[in-house]
Short mmCIF file of C-alpha atoms in Angstrom, two decimals:
data_model
loop_
_atom_site.label_atom_id
_atom_site.label_comp_id
_atom_site.label_asym_id
_atom_site.label_seq_id
_atom_site.Cartn_x
_atom_site.Cartn_y
_atom_site.Cartn_z
CA UNK A 1 46.43 8.66 32.27
CA UNK A 2 46.31 8.99 28.52
CA UNK A 3 49.17 10.72 26.95
CA UNK A 4 48.24 13.54 24.74
CA UNK A 5 50.20 12.22 21.81
CA UNK A 6 48.17 8.98 21.89
CA UNK A 7 44.83 10.81 21.55
CA UNK A 8 43.95 10.75 17.83
CA UNK A 9 43.94 14.25 16.33
CA UNK A 10 40.74 15.44 14.80
CA UNK A 11 41.20 15.56 11.03
CA UNK A 12 39.02 17.45 8.51
CA UNK A 13 37.47 15.22 6.01
CA UNK A 14 37.42 17.03 2.67
CA UNK A 15 35.77 15.83 -0.36
CA UNK A 16 35.95 17.89 -3.54
CA UNK A 17 33.58 17.77 -6.44
CA UNK A 18 35.03 17.28 -9.87
CA UNK A 19 34.10 19.76 -12.70
CA UNK A 20 31.56 17.38 -14.22
CA UNK A 21 29.93 16.98 -10.77
CA UNK A 22 29.77 20.70 -10.30
CA UNK A 23 28.26 21.31 -13.66
CA UNK A 24 25.69 18.47 -13.33
CA UNK A 25 24.83 19.83 -9.87
CA UNK A 26 24.23 23.32 -11.14
CA UNK A 27 22.09 22.08 -14.11
CA UNK A 28 19.77 19.85 -11.95
CA UNK A 29 19.49 22.64 -9.26
CA UNK A 30 18.49 25.10 -11.88
CA UNK A 31 15.93 22.64 -13.36
CA UNK A 32 14.47 22.01 -9.94
CA UNK A 33 14.30 25.73 -9.08
CA UNK A 34 12.88 26.58 -12.49
CA UNK A 35 9.77 24.52 -11.94
CA UNK A 36 9.36 26.32 -8.50
CA UNK A 37 9.77 29.69 -10.14
CA UNK A 38 7.19 28.80 -12.87
CA UNK A 39 4.71 27.75 -10.10
CA UNK A 40 5.37 30.94 -8.21
CA UNK A 41 4.98 33.09 -11.29
CA UNK A 42 1.61 31.49 -12.23
CA UNK A 43 0.36 32.13 -8.64
CA UNK A 44 1.69 35.72 -8.65
CA UNK A 45 0.22 36.38 -12.03
CA UNK A 46 -3.31 35.10 -10.97
CA UNK A 47 -3.10 37.15 -7.83
CA UNK A 48 -2.10 40.24 -9.65
CA UNK A 49 -4.92 39.92 -12.19
CA UNK A 50 -7.55 38.81 -9.71
CA UNK A 51 -6.59 40.99 -6.71
CA UNK A 52 -9.33 43.71 -7.49
CA UNK A 53 -12.02 41.01 -7.20
CA UNK A 54 -10.69 39.81 -3.85
CA UNK A 55 -10.62 43.46 -2.55
CA UNK A 56 -14.15 44.17 -3.97
CA UNK A 57 -15.85 40.98 -2.68
CA UNK A 58 -13.67 39.66 0.00
CA UNK A 59 -14.58 36.18 1.37
CA UNK A 60 -18.04 36.42 -0.28
CA UNK A 61 -16.30 35.60 -3.71
CA UNK A 62 -15.48 32.18 -2.43
CA UNK A 63 -18.93 31.55 -0.65
CA UNK A 64 -21.38 33.44 -2.94
CA UNK A 65 -23.56 31.56 -5.36
CA UNK A 66 -24.51 34.25 -7.77
CA UNK A 67 -22.42 35.07 -10.99
CA UNK A 68 -23.99 38.33 -12.32
CA UNK A 69 -21.76 40.71 -14.21
CA UNK A 70 -24.53 43.43 -13.99
CA UNK A 71 -24.04 46.62 -16.21
CA UNK A 72 -20.73 46.06 -18.10
CA UNK A 73 -20.00 49.66 -17.86
CA UNK A 74 -20.47 49.86 -14.09
CA UNK A 75 -18.56 47.25 -12.16
CA UNK A 76 -20.28 48.14 -8.89
CA UNK A 77 -23.44 46.47 -10.14
CA UNK A 78 -21.61 43.06 -10.40
CA UNK A 79 -22.22 40.25 -8.00
CA UNK A 80 -19.71 37.48 -8.46
CA UNK A 81 -19.24 34.34 -6.32
CA UNK A 82 -17.77 30.92 -7.09
CA UNK A 83 -19.25 29.03 -4.04
CA UNK A 84 -21.61 26.99 -6.27
CA UNK A 85 -18.75 26.06 -8.59
CA UNK A 86 -16.38 25.34 -5.81
CA UNK A 87 -18.84 23.04 -4.18
CA UNK A 88 -19.50 21.50 -7.59
CA UNK A 89 -15.75 20.81 -7.98
CA UNK A 90 -15.85 19.05 -4.57
CA UNK A 91 -18.93 17.08 -5.29
CA UNK A 92 -17.79 15.80 -8.65
CA UNK A 93 -14.30 14.98 -7.29
CA UNK A 94 -15.56 13.20 -4.26
CA UNK A 95 -17.94 11.03 -6.44
CA UNK A 96 -14.96 10.30 -8.77
CA UNK A 97 -12.66 9.23 -5.85
CA UNK A 98 -15.43 7.14 -4.24
CA UNK A 99 -15.79 5.17 -7.43
CA UNK A 100 -12.14 5.17 -8.47
CA UNK A 101 -10.28 4.09 -5.44
CA UNK A 102 -12.00 0.59 -4.87
CA UNK A 103 -11.68 0.04 -8.65
CA UNK A 104 -8.02 1.09 -8.56
CA UNK A 105 -7.26 -1.17 -5.56
CA UNK A 106 -8.95 -4.17 -7.24
CA UNK A 107 -7.10 -3.56 -10.54
CA UNK A 108 -3.64 -3.01 -8.82
CA UNK A 109 -4.07 -6.19 -6.64
CA UNK A 110 -5.02 -8.25 -9.73
CA UNK A 111 -2.09 -7.04 -11.80
CA UNK A 112 0.41 -7.44 -8.95
CA UNK A 113 -0.75 -10.71 -7.40
CA UNK A 114 -3.10 -12.62 -9.53
CA UNK A 115 -2.60 -11.98 -13.24
CA UNK A 116 -0.26 -14.03 -15.44
CA UNK A 117 2.72 -12.16 -16.67
CA UNK A 118 1.36 -11.61 -20.24
CA UNK A 119 -1.96 -10.28 -18.88
CA UNK A 120 -0.07 -8.04 -16.50
CA UNK A 121 1.91 -6.48 -19.36
CA UNK A 122 -1.17 -5.97 -21.49
CA UNK A 123 -3.18 -4.43 -18.51
CA UNK A 124 -0.34 -2.14 -17.58
CA UNK A 125 0.02 -0.92 -21.25
CA UNK A 126 -3.78 -0.41 -21.45
CA UNK A 127 -3.81 1.65 -18.24
CA UNK A 128 -0.88 3.80 -19.48
CA UNK A 129 -2.84 4.32 -22.68
CA UNK A 130 -6.00 5.28 -20.91
CA UNK A 131 -4.01 7.81 -18.90
CA UNK A 132 -2.75 9.42 -22.06
CA UNK A 133 -6.18 9.88 -23.60
CA UNK A 134 -6.85 13.55 -23.93
CA UNK A 135 -9.72 14.85 -21.63
CA UNK A 136 -11.67 16.19 -24.55
CA UNK A 137 -11.97 12.70 -25.94
CA UNK A 138 -13.18 11.53 -22.57
CA UNK A 139 -15.62 14.48 -22.57
CA UNK A 140 -17.10 13.66 -26.05
CA UNK A 141 -17.30 9.97 -25.26
CA UNK A 142 -19.00 10.80 -21.91
CA UNK A 143 -21.50 12.96 -23.67
CA UNK A 144 -22.20 10.58 -26.57
CA UNK A 145 -21.95 7.24 -24.85
CA UNK A 146 -22.03 7.53 -21.11
CA UNK A 147 -24.76 10.19 -20.77
CA UNK A 148 -27.62 7.99 -22.03
CA UNK A 149 -26.46 5.00 -19.92
CA UNK A 150 -26.14 7.18 -16.71
CA UNK A 151 -29.66 8.69 -17.49
CA UNK A 152 -31.01 5.15 -17.67
CA UNK A 153 -29.36 4.34 -14.31
CA UNK A 154 -30.43 7.55 -12.70
CA UNK A 155 -34.14 6.85 -12.97
CA UNK A 156 -34.17 3.62 -10.92
CA UNK A 157 -31.59 5.08 -8.62
CA UNK A 158 -33.79 8.09 -7.88
CA UNK A 159 -36.87 5.72 -7.55
CA UNK A 160 -35.36 3.46 -4.98
CA UNK A 161 -33.12 5.89 -3.10
CA UNK A 162 -35.07 9.03 -3.11
CA UNK A 163 -35.44 8.95 0.72
CA UNK A 164 -31.78 9.99 0.74
CA UNK A 165 -31.63 13.62 -0.10
CA UNK A 166 -28.73 13.41 -2.46
CA UNK A 167 -30.50 11.01 -4.67
CA UNK A 168 -33.92 12.69 -4.85
CA UNK A 169 -34.46 14.86 -8.11
CA UNK A 170 -37.69 16.91 -7.60
CA UNK A 171 -37.35 18.47 -11.08
CA UNK A 172 -37.29 14.94 -12.70
CA UNK A 173 -34.57 16.16 -15.12
CA UNK A 174 -31.63 13.79 -15.24
CA UNK A 175 -28.73 13.59 -17.67
CA UNK A 176 -25.84 16.06 -17.38
CA UNK A 177 -25.59 15.65 -13.72
CA UNK A 178 -22.71 15.72 -11.15
CA UNK A 179 -22.99 11.88 -11.11
CA UNK A 180 -22.30 11.67 -14.71
CA UNK A 181 -19.33 14.08 -14.39
CA UNK A 182 -18.15 12.12 -11.40
CA UNK A 183 -18.29 8.67 -13.08
CA UNK A 184 -16.47 10.18 -16.05
CA UNK A 185 -13.76 11.68 -13.79
CA UNK A 186 -13.47 8.35 -12.01
CA UNK A 187 -12.58 6.75 -15.35
CA UNK A 188 -10.02 9.44 -15.91
CA UNK A 189 -8.32 9.05 -12.52
CA UNK A 190 -8.38 5.23 -12.20
CA UNK A 191 -5.05 4.94 -14.17
CA UNK A 192 -3.34 7.40 -11.82
CA UNK A 193 -4.55 5.86 -8.59
CA UNK A 194 -3.85 2.31 -9.98
CA UNK A 195 -0.41 3.24 -10.94
CA UNK A 196 0.38 4.66 -7.42
CA UNK A 197 -1.33 1.54 -5.87
CA UNK A 198 0.65 -0.87 -7.86
CA UNK A 199 3.82 0.89 -6.96
CA UNK A 200 3.16 0.81 -3.18
CA UNK A 201 1.76 -2.88 -3.29
CA UNK A 202 4.87 -4.08 -5.19
CA UNK A 203 6.99 -2.68 -2.27
CA UNK A 204 5.17 -4.62 0.35
CA UNK A 205 7.84 -6.58 2.32
CA UNK A 206 8.42 -9.89 0.74
CA UNK A 207 9.64 -11.57 3.91
CA UNK A 208 6.27 -10.82 5.70
CA UNK A 209 4.39 -12.19 2.74
CA UNK A 210 6.58 -15.33 2.83
CA UNK A 211 5.87 -15.53 6.63
CA UNK A 212 2.18 -15.37 5.98
CA UNK A 213 2.40 -18.23 3.52
CA UNK A 214 4.68 -20.25 5.82
CA UNK A 215 2.02 -19.92 8.59
CA UNK A 216 -0.61 -21.34 6.30
CA UNK A 217 -2.10 -18.09 5.07
CA UNK A 218 -3.68 -17.91 1.73
CA UNK A 219 -2.77 -15.31 -0.93
CA UNK A 220 -5.72 -13.25 0.16
CA UNK A 221 -4.62 -13.57 3.66
CA UNK A 222 -1.23 -12.20 2.77
CA UNK A 223 -2.83 -9.37 0.79
CA UNK A 224 -5.19 -8.46 3.58
CA UNK A 225 -2.72 -8.66 6.46
CA UNK A 226 0.48 -7.57 4.85
CA UNK A 227 0.08 -5.84 1.44
CA UNK A 228 -2.99 -3.69 2.15
CA UNK A 229 -1.92 -2.42 5.60
CA UNK A 230 1.48 -1.74 4.26
CA UNK A 231 0.32 0.19 1.32
CA UNK A 232 -2.39 2.20 3.07
CA UNK A 233 -0.59 5.48 3.30
CA UNK A 234 0.66 5.27 -0.20
CA UNK A 235 -2.78 4.58 -1.47
CA UNK A 236 -4.19 7.56 0.34
CA UNK A 237 -1.57 9.66 -1.40
CA UNK A 238 -2.45 8.21 -4.67
CA UNK A 239 -6.19 8.95 -4.14
CA UNK A 240 -5.26 12.49 -3.39
CA UNK A 241 -3.33 12.83 -6.51
CA UNK A 242 -6.36 11.63 -8.32
CA UNK A 243 -8.45 14.05 -6.39
CA UNK A 244 -6.05 16.93 -7.54
CA UNK A 245 -6.66 15.80 -11.12
CA UNK A 246 -10.41 15.54 -10.72
CA UNK A 247 -10.56 19.00 -9.14
CA UNK A 248 -8.82 20.65 -11.94
CA UNK A 249 -10.46 18.85 -14.83
CA UNK A 250 -12.09 21.21 -17.35
CA UNK A 251 -13.23 19.99 -20.73
CA UNK A 252 -14.66 16.66 -19.73
CA UNK A 253 -16.76 18.25 -17.01
CA UNK A 254 -17.66 21.27 -19.34
CA UNK A 255 -19.15 18.82 -21.85
CA UNK A 256 -21.00 16.65 -19.43
CA UNK A 257 -22.24 19.04 -16.69
CA UNK A 258 -25.10 21.60 -17.04
CA UNK A 259 -23.71 24.81 -15.67
CA UNK A 260 -26.07 26.17 -13.01
CA UNK A 261 -25.15 28.70 -10.37
CA UNK A 262 -26.66 26.93 -7.53
CA UNK A 263 -25.15 24.70 -4.86
CA UNK A 264 -26.61 21.32 -5.91
CA UNK A 265 -26.18 18.34 -3.60
CA UNK A 266 -28.69 16.32 -5.69
CA UNK A 267 -26.22 14.46 -7.66
CA UNK A 268 -28.63 12.95 -10.17
CA UNK A 269 -30.13 16.19 -11.14
CA UNK A 270 -29.18 17.94 -14.30
CA UNK A 271 -27.47 21.03 -12.70
CA UNK A 272 -24.01 21.71 -11.42
CA UNK A 273 -20.60 22.87 -12.49
CA UNK A 274 -17.04 23.21 -11.38
CA UNK A 275 -14.53 26.11 -11.26
CA UNK A 276 -12.60 24.91 -14.22
CA UNK A 277 -15.67 24.54 -16.41
CA UNK A 278 -16.85 28.01 -15.24
CA UNK A 279 -13.58 29.46 -16.51
CA UNK A 280 -13.80 27.60 -19.84
CA UNK A 281 -17.49 28.68 -20.41
CA UNK A 282 -17.15 32.34 -19.58
CA UNK A 283 -13.54 33.13 -20.88
CA UNK A 284 -14.47 33.68 -24.44
CA UNK A 285 -16.99 36.50 -23.88
CA UNK A 286 -15.89 37.94 -20.61
CA UNK A 287 -15.73 41.68 -19.98
CA UNK A 288 -12.46 43.09 -18.55
CA UNK A 289 -13.90 42.96 -15.04
CA UNK A 290 -15.28 39.46 -15.52
CA UNK A 291 -11.91 38.30 -16.72
CA UNK A 292 -10.36 39.48 -13.43
CA UNK A 293 -12.97 37.37 -11.66
CA UNK A 294 -12.10 34.33 -13.67
CA UNK A 295 -8.46 34.93 -12.79
CA UNK A 296 -9.36 35.06 -9.09
CA UNK A 297 -11.40 31.88 -9.59
CA UNK A 298 -8.38 30.27 -11.24
CA UNK A 299 -6.29 31.38 -8.19
CA UNK A 300 -8.58 29.70 -5.80
CA UNK A 301 -8.62 26.49 -7.93
CA UNK A 302 -4.84 26.66 -8.14
CA UNK A 303 -4.40 27.03 -4.36
CA UNK A 304 -6.91 24.14 -3.68
CA UNK A 305 -5.24 21.76 -6.26
CA UNK A 306 -1.77 22.80 -4.89
CA UNK A 307 -2.84 22.03 -1.30
CA UNK A 308 -4.29 18.64 -2.29
CA UNK A 309 -1.06 17.64 -4.18
CA UNK A 310 1.10 18.92 -1.36
CA UNK A 311 -0.84 16.75 1.14
CA UNK A 312 -0.64 13.82 -1.32
CA UNK A 313 3.21 14.15 -1.56
CA UNK A 314 3.43 14.12 2.31
CA UNK A 315 1.28 11.09 2.57
CA UNK A 316 3.11 9.25 -0.29
CA UNK A 317 6.43 9.98 1.46
CA UNK A 318 5.12 8.23 4.51
CA UNK A 319 4.33 5.15 2.40
CA UNK A 320 6.17 2.07 3.52
CA UNK A 321 5.37 2.50 7.16
CA UNK A 322 2.50 0.41 8.24
CA UNK A 323 -0.33 2.67 9.58
CA UNK B 1 5.95 -37.68 11.04
CA UNK B 2 9.19 -38.12 9.21
CA UNK B 3 10.81 -35.71 6.95
CA UNK B 4 13.05 -36.76 4.05
CA UNK B 5 15.19 -34.33 2.14
CA UNK B 6 17.51 -35.56 -0.51
CA UNK B 7 18.82 -33.33 -3.31
CA UNK B 8 20.15 -29.99 -4.16
CA UNK B 9 18.91 -26.81 -2.43
CA UNK B 10 19.62 -23.24 -3.31
CA UNK B 11 20.74 -21.51 -6.41
CA UNK B 12 24.10 -20.48 -7.80
CA UNK B 13 27.07 -20.23 -5.31
CA UNK B 14 24.63 -21.02 -2.43
CA UNK B 15 23.60 -24.37 -3.97
CA UNK B 16 24.56 -27.50 -2.06
CA UNK B 17 23.73 -31.09 -1.79
CA UNK B 18 21.86 -32.38 1.28
CA UNK B 19 20.70 -35.83 2.40
CA UNK B 20 18.80 -35.76 5.70
CA UNK B 21 16.04 -37.69 7.38
CA UNK B 22 14.34 -36.39 10.49
CA UNK B 23 12.17 -38.93 12.31
CA UNK B 24 9.26 -38.05 14.52
CA UNK B 25 10.38 -36.58 17.70
CA UNK B 26 13.87 -36.01 16.58
CA UNK B 27 15.54 -32.55 16.56
CA UNK B 28 18.09 -32.14 13.67
CA UNK B 29 20.55 -29.39 14.19
CA UNK B 30 22.10 -27.95 11.05
CA UNK B 31 25.35 -26.16 11.93
CA UNK B 32 27.90 -24.41 9.70
CA UNK B 33 29.46 -21.14 8.68
CA UNK B 34 27.61 -18.07 7.46
CA UNK B 35 26.50 -18.45 3.88
CA UNK B 36 26.79 -22.28 3.87
CA UNK B 37 23.20 -22.62 2.93
CA UNK B 38 21.61 -23.51 6.41
CA UNK B 39 18.76 -21.08 6.14
CA UNK B 40 18.16 -22.07 2.46
CA UNK B 41 17.41 -25.64 3.66
CA UNK B 42 14.73 -24.36 6.03
CA UNK B 43 13.26 -22.16 3.41
CA UNK B 44 13.16 -25.14 1.00
CA UNK B 45 11.33 -27.34 3.62
CA UNK B 46 8.88 -24.47 4.37
CA UNK B 47 8.13 -24.08 0.75
CA UNK B 48 9.37 -20.55 0.44
CA UNK B 49 12.22 -21.80 -1.94
CA UNK B 50 12.17 -24.62 -4.35
CA UNK B 51 14.38 -27.60 -4.52
CA UNK B 52 16.80 -27.49 -7.44
CA UNK B 53 16.85 -31.35 -7.80
CA UNK B 54 15.94 -34.37 -5.77
CA UNK B 55 12.95 -34.90 -3.51
CA UNK B 56 11.46 -33.49 -0.27
CA UNK B 57 8.72 -35.55 1.40
CA UNK B 58 6.91 -35.64 4.71
CA UNK B 59 5.37 -38.96 5.81
CA UNK B 60 5.54 -40.27 2.22
CA UNK B 61 3.70 -37.21 0.90
CA UNK B 62 5.99 -35.61 -1.66
CA UNK B 63 6.25 -31.78 -1.12
CA UNK B 64 8.74 -30.99 -3.75
CA UNK B 65 10.19 -32.96 -6.71
CA UNK B 66 11.33 -30.90 -9.61
CA UNK B 67 11.52 -33.95 -11.98
CA UNK B 68 7.81 -34.68 -11.55
CA UNK B 69 6.99 -31.00 -11.26
CA UNK B 70 5.31 -31.71 -7.76
CA UNK B 71 5.42 -28.70 -5.56
CA UNK B 72 3.16 -28.22 -2.47
CA UNK B 73 2.76 -24.53 -1.82
CA UNK B 74 4.03 -23.21 1.59
CA UNK B 75 0.45 -22.60 2.85
CA UNK B 76 -0.45 -26.30 2.31
CA UNK B 77 2.58 -27.76 4.18
CA UNK B 78 1.47 -26.42 7.56
CA UNK B 79 4.99 -26.05 8.92
CA UNK B 80 5.71 -23.99 11.97
CA UNK B 81 8.59 -21.64 11.27
CA UNK B 82 10.57 -19.31 13.52
CA UNK B 83 12.50 -17.05 11.22
CA UNK B 84 15.84 -15.71 12.04
CA UNK B 85 14.44 -12.18 11.76
CA UNK B 86 11.24 -13.32 13.45
CA UNK B 87 8.98 -11.59 10.82
CA UNK B 88 6.25 -10.84 13.30
CA UNK B 89 3.52 -8.68 11.70
CA UNK B 90 4.22 -5.24 13.05
CA UNK B 91 0.66 -3.90 12.84
CA UNK B 92 -0.93 -6.90 14.71
CA UNK B 93 -0.87 -7.44 18.48
CA UNK B 94 1.08 -10.41 19.71
CA UNK B 95 -2.15 -12.43 20.33
CA UNK B 96 -3.23 -11.67 16.70
CA UNK B 97 0.24 -12.68 15.48
CA UNK B 98 -0.02 -15.97 17.22
CA UNK B 99 -3.62 -16.57 16.10
CA UNK B 100 -2.70 -15.68 12.56
CA UNK B 101 -1.92 -19.22 11.39
CA UNK B 102 -5.10 -20.64 13.13
CA UNK B 103 -7.19 -17.99 11.50
CA UNK B 104 -5.98 -19.22 8.06
CA UNK B 105 -7.43 -22.69 8.94
CA UNK B 106 -10.87 -21.07 9.00
CA UNK B 107 -11.06 -21.38 12.77
CA UNK B 108 -13.26 -18.80 14.37
CA UNK B 109 -11.65 -15.70 15.69
CA UNK B 110 -12.81 -16.43 19.26
CA UNK B 111 -11.43 -20.01 19.15
CA UNK B 112 -8.16 -18.95 17.57
CA UNK B 113 -7.60 -16.25 20.04
CA UNK B 114 -8.40 -18.55 22.91
CA UNK B 115 -5.83 -21.02 21.62
CA UNK B 116 -3.31 -18.23 21.04
CA UNK B 117 -3.83 -16.90 24.57
CA UNK B 118 -2.96 -20.52 25.96
CA UNK B 119 0.11 -20.57 23.84
CA UNK B 120 1.07 -17.08 25.03
CA UNK B 121 0.69 -18.21 28.56
CA UNK B 122 2.96 -21.20 27.97
CA UNK B 123 5.74 -18.84 26.87
CA UNK B 124 5.08 -16.35 29.61
CA UNK B 125 3.60 -13.60 27.56
CA UNK B 126 -0.08 -13.60 28.72
CA UNK B 127 0.20 -10.19 30.13
CA UNK B 128 1.56 -8.64 26.97
CA UNK B 129 -0.84 -10.23 24.62
CA UNK B 130 -2.40 -6.97 23.37
CA UNK B 131 0.90 -5.28 22.81
CA UNK B 132 2.41 -4.88 19.34
CA UNK B 133 5.86 -6.36 18.55
CA UNK B 134 7.46 -2.97 18.55
CA UNK B 135 6.25 -2.45 22.13
CA UNK B 136 8.02 -5.45 23.68
CA UNK B 137 11.66 -6.49 24.06
CA UNK B 138 13.69 -8.67 21.79
CA UNK B 139 13.37 -11.71 24.07
CA UNK B 140 9.63 -11.24 24.25
CA UNK B 141 9.37 -10.93 20.47
CA UNK B 142 11.37 -14.21 20.26
CA UNK B 143 8.89 -15.90 22.58
CA UNK B 144 6.01 -14.64 20.56
CA UNK B 145 7.52 -16.05 17.39
CA UNK B 146 7.94 -19.41 19.08
CA UNK B 147 4.32 -19.41 20.24
CA UNK B 148 3.15 -18.45 16.75
CA UNK B 149 5.10 -21.49 15.27
CA UNK B 150 3.95 -23.87 17.99
CA UNK B 151 0.30 -22.98 18.30
CA UNK B 152 -0.26 -24.58 14.91
CA UNK B 153 0.93 -28.09 16.25
CA UNK B 154 2.79 -28.38 12.96
CA UNK B 155 4.04 -31.65 11.55
CA UNK B 156 7.37 -30.00 10.99
CA UNK B 157 8.87 -27.31 13.21
CA UNK B 158 11.59 -25.19 11.64
CA UNK B 159 13.82 -23.02 13.85
CA UNK B 160 16.19 -20.63 12.19
CA UNK B 161 18.67 -19.24 14.76
CA UNK B 162 15.87 -19.12 17.31
CA UNK B 163 18.03 -17.34 19.87
CA UNK B 164 20.03 -15.16 17.54
CA UNK B 165 18.26 -11.82 18.25
CA UNK B 166 18.24 -12.01 22.11
CA UNK B 167 20.75 -11.02 24.70
CA UNK B 168 22.67 -13.58 26.77
CA UNK B 169 20.39 -13.61 29.77
CA UNK B 170 17.20 -13.99 27.67
CA UNK B 171 18.90 -16.67 25.65
CA UNK B 172 19.43 -18.84 28.65
CA UNK B 173 15.73 -18.48 29.58
CA UNK B 174 14.67 -19.39 26.08
CA UNK B 175 17.01 -22.29 25.92
CA UNK B 176 15.50 -23.63 29.08
CA UNK B 177 12.05 -23.05 27.76
CA UNK B 178 12.29 -24.68 24.42
CA UNK B 179 12.74 -28.29 25.43
CA UNK B 180 9.66 -28.03 27.68
CA UNK B 181 7.70 -26.64 24.73
CA UNK B 182 8.88 -29.29 22.34
CA UNK B 183 8.38 -32.07 24.89
CA UNK B 184 5.54 -34.28 23.81
CA UNK B 185 5.51 -32.59 20.45
CA UNK B 186 4.72 -35.27 17.69
CA UNK B 187 6.48 -33.72 14.74
CA UNK B 188 10.03 -33.34 13.45
CA UNK B 189 12.20 -30.34 14.34
CA UNK B 190 14.88 -28.84 12.18
CA UNK B 191 17.12 -26.43 13.99
CA UNK B 192 19.69 -24.02 12.39
CA UNK B 193 22.21 -22.53 14.61
CA UNK B 194 25.86 -21.70 14.79
CA UNK B 195 25.90 -21.65 18.58
CA UNK B 196 27.42 -24.99 19.85
CA UNK B 197 25.61 -24.63 23.18
CA UNK B 198 22.16 -24.41 21.41
CA UNK B 199 23.02 -27.50 19.52
CA UNK B 200 24.26 -29.49 22.42
CA UNK B 201 21.30 -28.60 24.51
CA UNK B 202 18.52 -29.28 22.08
CA UNK B 203 19.61 -31.48 19.14
CA UNK B 204 19.30 -35.20 18.83
CA UNK B 205 21.18 -35.36 15.55
CA UNK B 206 23.68 -32.92 13.99
CA UNK B 207 24.38 -32.10 10.36
CA UNK B 208 27.42 -29.96 9.67
CA UNK B 209 27.72 -27.86 6.55
CA UNK B 210 31.28 -27.01 5.40
#
């Protein structure tokens, strides 16, 4: 029998914050909430300005391929849909990610595991620099330098691969195509994806890498069996962050893609567009009603980008567990 | 096979002098308190850590000699290592873990898996070959780690607290198993332990770290 006075009494553990702690806590909480409020206000503003379009067109605004403002004095004659542009955003972004992810993996592995220290510092600085280049510079460079190169590549690609529908171009007009925009976007997102890939690869468990070496494994064996499986979920998150950037890119796509309101799966053909470049193209000369439609298009893009980034953050948070 | 290690291992406060020779078929047990540098010696022999000074050689082939800048990388020493924390690859099945070192020698996947399956049978894990390390018990993981080291028929076998992560009942089974696995083994064995029973049962020579 245990005597009552021998049983330890529950005691309340109290920790009090100092004044400095409380002030710091308030400041950072306000900062964190402020960004959320800004995000909510942007969404609310776009919804408020574009609500009339959603009520007039419903779901067909997202699926429709026609953008015809009709009689500017009579809004009932307008037919507006961003289906073609939305699909264009997806096509150019997917091309970008398909090119960017393998390149980013190779660059990240080289920097982390193969390059001498000096080369590593130079490459890291160059990548940071590329990430900081304004997209208009990319756009101009894409138009002036990349366009003729992609045009030259497109002709043999179409000749050899035209049995695959996405590579055939019946019009024979190449140039400002989704492929060009996709390659340009790939160059723009490579630094982001590389940066995330480097981060996750650098966190690969050193003890398992050592175990791999101790068992006679080569450096490539350690990378293939430890580093890559360990970093897979983080890399997926990085790719989705890149996808978010590619989906929202405006100026570079505006300068390198021929805006045509038609869903175009023929990636080498000179026709396409994306939601952001649609907004940039139409904004300057839009009527009041068309402006509302552009706001609604902005809201759709905002939600898609938000969704992609949200999924990316979930996946990045899972990084570190081998999947 | 004979292993000769003379010099200074480790860095900073964990640095210590060592002078040891392990002849073919011998099992050298290194005993001592926590933090006395026992594991560092094994890591130095495996090639995961470098000697500070002196010389490490195996059958007159120098593996590590700072003064002449000779350093044979871990993957070229072909040691078999059982780590204290096992370090099994969590995403690979037990058979793939055991076959890992063999696959690194450019052996075909089929042959490596056949050899690995034989080794898993020797340690009594043939029925669990397709399970991942997280799906088996601590004792079974320990057996898999032993199989992974022994399947390579390494010239030097390094055992770092090989029974540390198993309960008392599994420990006895493993202690009985190890001598039969090592029997007829043509290499040198270095065992690190602070369990006197492990040392008495297995070791032919004992080195004590203060």
